[in-house]
mmCIF file of C-alpha atoms and ligand atoms in Angstrom:
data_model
loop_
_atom_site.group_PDB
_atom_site.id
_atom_site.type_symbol
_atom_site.label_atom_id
_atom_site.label_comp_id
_atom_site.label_asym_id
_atom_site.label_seq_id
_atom_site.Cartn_x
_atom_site.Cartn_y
_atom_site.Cartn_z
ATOM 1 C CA UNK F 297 0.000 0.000 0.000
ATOM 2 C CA UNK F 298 1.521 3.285 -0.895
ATOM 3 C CA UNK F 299 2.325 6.178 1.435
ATOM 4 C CA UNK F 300 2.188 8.340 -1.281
ATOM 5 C CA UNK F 301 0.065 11.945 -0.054
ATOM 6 C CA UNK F 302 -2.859 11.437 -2.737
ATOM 7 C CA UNK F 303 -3.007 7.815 -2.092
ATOM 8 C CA UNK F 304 -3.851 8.817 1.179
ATOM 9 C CA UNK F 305 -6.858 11.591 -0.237
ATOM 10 C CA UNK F 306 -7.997 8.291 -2.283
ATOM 11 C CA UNK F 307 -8.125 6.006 0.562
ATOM 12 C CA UNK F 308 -9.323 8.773 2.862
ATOM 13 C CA UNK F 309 -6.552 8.640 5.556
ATOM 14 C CA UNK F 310 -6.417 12.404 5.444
ATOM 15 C CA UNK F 311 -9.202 14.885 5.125
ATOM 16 C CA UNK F 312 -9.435 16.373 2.043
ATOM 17 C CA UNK F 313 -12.742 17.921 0.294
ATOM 18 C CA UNK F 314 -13.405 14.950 -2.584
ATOM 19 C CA UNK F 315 -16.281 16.337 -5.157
ATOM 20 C CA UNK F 316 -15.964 12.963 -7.085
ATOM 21 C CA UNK F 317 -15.136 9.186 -6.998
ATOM 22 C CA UNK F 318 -15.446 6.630 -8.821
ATOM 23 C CA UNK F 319 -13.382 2.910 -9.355
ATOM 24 C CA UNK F 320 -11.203 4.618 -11.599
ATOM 25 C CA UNK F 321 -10.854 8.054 -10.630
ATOM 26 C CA UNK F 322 -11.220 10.915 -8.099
ATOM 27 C CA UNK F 323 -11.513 14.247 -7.955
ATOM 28 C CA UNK F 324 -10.900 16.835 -4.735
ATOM 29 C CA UNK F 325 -9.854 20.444 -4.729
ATOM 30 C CA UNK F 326 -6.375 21.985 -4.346
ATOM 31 C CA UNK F 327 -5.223 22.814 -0.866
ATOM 32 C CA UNK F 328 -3.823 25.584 -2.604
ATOM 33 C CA UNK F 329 -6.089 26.825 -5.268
ATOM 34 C CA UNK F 330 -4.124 28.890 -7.892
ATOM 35 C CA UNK F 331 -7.652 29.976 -9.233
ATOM 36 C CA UNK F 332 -11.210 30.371 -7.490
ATOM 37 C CA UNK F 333 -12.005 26.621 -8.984
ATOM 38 C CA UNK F 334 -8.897 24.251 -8.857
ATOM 39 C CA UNK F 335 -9.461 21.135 -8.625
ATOM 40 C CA UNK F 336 -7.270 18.133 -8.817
ATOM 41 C CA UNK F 337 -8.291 14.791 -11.145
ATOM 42 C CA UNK F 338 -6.544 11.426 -10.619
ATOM 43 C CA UNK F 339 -6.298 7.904 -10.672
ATOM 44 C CA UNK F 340 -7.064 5.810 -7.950
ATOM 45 C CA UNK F 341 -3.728 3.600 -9.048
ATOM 46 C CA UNK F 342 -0.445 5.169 -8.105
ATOM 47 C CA UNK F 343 0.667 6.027 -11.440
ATOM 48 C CA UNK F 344 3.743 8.841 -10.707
ATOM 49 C CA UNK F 345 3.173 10.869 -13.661
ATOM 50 C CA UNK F 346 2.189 10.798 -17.333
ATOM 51 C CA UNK F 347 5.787 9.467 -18.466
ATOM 52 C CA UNK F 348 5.179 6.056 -16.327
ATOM 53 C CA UNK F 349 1.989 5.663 -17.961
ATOM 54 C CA UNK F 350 1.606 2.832 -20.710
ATOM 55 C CA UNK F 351 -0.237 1.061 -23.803
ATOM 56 C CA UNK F 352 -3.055 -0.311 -21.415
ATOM 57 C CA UNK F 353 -3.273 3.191 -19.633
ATOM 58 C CA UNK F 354 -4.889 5.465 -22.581
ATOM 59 C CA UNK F 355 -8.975 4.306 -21.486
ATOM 60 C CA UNK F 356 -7.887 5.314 -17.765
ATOM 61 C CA UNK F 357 -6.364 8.382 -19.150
ATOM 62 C CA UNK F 358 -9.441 8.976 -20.882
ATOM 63 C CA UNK F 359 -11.455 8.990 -17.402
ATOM 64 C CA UNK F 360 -9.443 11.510 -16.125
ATOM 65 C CA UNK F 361 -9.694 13.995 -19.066
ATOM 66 C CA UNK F 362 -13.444 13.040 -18.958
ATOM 67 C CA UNK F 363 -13.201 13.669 -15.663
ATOM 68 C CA UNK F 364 -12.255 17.436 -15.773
ATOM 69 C CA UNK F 365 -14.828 18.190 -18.068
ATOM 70 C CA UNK F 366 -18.275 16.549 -15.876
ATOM 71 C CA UNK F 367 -16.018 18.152 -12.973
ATOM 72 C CA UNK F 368 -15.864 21.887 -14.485
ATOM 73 C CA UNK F 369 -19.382 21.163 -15.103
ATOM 74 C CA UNK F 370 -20.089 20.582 -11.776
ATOM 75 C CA UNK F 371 -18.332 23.771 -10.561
ATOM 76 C CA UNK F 372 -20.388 25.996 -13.021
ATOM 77 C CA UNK F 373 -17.239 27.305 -14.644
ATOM 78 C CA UNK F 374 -18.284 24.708 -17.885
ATOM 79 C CA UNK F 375 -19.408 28.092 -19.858
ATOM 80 C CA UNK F 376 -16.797 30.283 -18.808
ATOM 81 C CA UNK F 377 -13.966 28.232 -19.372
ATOM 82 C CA UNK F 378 -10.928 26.520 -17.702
ATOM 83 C CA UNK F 379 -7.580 25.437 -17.895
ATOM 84 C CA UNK F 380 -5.973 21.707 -17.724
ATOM 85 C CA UNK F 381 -2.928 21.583 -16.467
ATOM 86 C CA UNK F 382 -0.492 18.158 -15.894
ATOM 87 C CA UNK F 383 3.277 18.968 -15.034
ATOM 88 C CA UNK F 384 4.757 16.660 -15.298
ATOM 89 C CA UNK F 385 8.952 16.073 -14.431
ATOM 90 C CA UNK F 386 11.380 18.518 -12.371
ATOM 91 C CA UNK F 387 11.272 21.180 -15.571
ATOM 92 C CA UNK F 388 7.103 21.645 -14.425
ATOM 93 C CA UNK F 389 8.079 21.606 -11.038
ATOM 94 C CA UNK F 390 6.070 17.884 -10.587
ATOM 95 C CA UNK F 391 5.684 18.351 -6.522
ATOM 96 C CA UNK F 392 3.515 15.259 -5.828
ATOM 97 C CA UNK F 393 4.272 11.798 -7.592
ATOM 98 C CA UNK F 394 1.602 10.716 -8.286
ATOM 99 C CA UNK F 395 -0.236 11.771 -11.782
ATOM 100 C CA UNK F 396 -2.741 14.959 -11.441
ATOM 101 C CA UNK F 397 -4.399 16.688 -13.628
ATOM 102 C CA UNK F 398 -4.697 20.440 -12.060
ATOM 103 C CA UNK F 399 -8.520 22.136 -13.516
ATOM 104 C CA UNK F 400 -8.191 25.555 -13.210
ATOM 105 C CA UNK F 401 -10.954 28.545 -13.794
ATOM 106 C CA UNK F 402 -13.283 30.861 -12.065
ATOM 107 C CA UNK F 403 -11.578 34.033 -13.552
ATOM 108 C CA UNK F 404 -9.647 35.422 -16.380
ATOM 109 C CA UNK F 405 -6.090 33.466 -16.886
ATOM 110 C CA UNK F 406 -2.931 34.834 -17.685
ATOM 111 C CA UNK F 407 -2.236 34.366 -21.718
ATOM 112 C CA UNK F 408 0.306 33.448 -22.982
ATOM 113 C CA UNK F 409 0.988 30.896 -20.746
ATOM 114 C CA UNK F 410 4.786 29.451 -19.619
HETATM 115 P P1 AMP I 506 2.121 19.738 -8.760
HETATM 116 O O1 AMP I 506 3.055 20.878 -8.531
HETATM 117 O O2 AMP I 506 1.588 19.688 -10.181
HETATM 118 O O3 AMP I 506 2.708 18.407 -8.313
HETATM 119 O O4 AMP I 506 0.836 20.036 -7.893
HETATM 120 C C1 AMP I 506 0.611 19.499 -6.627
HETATM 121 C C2 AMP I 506 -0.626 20.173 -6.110
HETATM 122 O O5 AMP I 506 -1.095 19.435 -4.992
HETATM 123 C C3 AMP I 506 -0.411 21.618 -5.647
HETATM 124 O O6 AMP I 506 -1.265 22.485 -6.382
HETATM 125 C C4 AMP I 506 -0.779 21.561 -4.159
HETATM 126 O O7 AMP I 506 -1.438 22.730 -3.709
HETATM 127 C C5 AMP I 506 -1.676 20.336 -4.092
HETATM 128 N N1 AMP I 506 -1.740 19.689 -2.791
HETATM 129 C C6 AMP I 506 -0.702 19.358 -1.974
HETATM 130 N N2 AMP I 506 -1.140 18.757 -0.856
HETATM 131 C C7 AMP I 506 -2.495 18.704 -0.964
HETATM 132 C C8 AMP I 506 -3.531 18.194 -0.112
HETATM 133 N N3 AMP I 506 -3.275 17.618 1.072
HETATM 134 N N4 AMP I 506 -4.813 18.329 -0.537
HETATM 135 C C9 AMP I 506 -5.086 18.911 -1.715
HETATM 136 N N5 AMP I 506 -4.164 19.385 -2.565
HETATM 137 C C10 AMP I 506 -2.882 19.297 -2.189
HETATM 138 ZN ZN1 ZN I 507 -0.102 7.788 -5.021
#
């Protein structure tokens, strides 16, 4: 079983505020938001990040983009739009290891991005 922070969210060792779960994936918001909505989408498997991801991942990987959009749904922010976000290595500054995709909206972003 892994110790892994986010495992922890899935398995509900430590309080966090989950909007969605399902088998596959589950979605909670940022402890941090960078935005009034940020929410964070993953899988319920410790997958690190996107580069440890393989051939039999791409229908789970599909859940979690799937994910972001019944999510910003949810959060009435479908309309005004949002941002998806995965960083993914030391270059995006990765903090947690375990695959996330950030959803980000609420307000007017900063273009361009980088
Ligand atoms: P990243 O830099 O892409 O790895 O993003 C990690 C994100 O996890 C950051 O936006 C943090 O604010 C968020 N985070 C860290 N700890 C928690 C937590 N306990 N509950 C919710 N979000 C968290
Ligand atoms: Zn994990």
């Amino acid at each position: 079983m892994s110790d892994c922070l986010f495992c922890k969210i899935i398995r509900k060792e430590i309080p966090s505020e989950i909007v969605y779960q399902d088998d596959f994936i589950t979605i909670f918001k940022d402890i941090n938001p960078a935005a009034p909505v940020h929410l964070l989408v993953i899988p319920n498997d410790h997958i690190t990040s996107l580069q440890a991801t393989g051939e039999e991942d791409q229908l789970l990987l599909g859940k979690l983009f799937f994910g972001a959009k019944k999510a910003a749904e949810q959060a009435g922010i479908a309309e005004t739009g949002y941002r998806l976000i995965v960083n993914n290595g030391p270059d995006a500054h990765q903090e947690i290891p375990h695959l996330h995709l950030h959803v980000l909206g609420g307000g007017k972003m900063q273009h361009p991005m980088g």
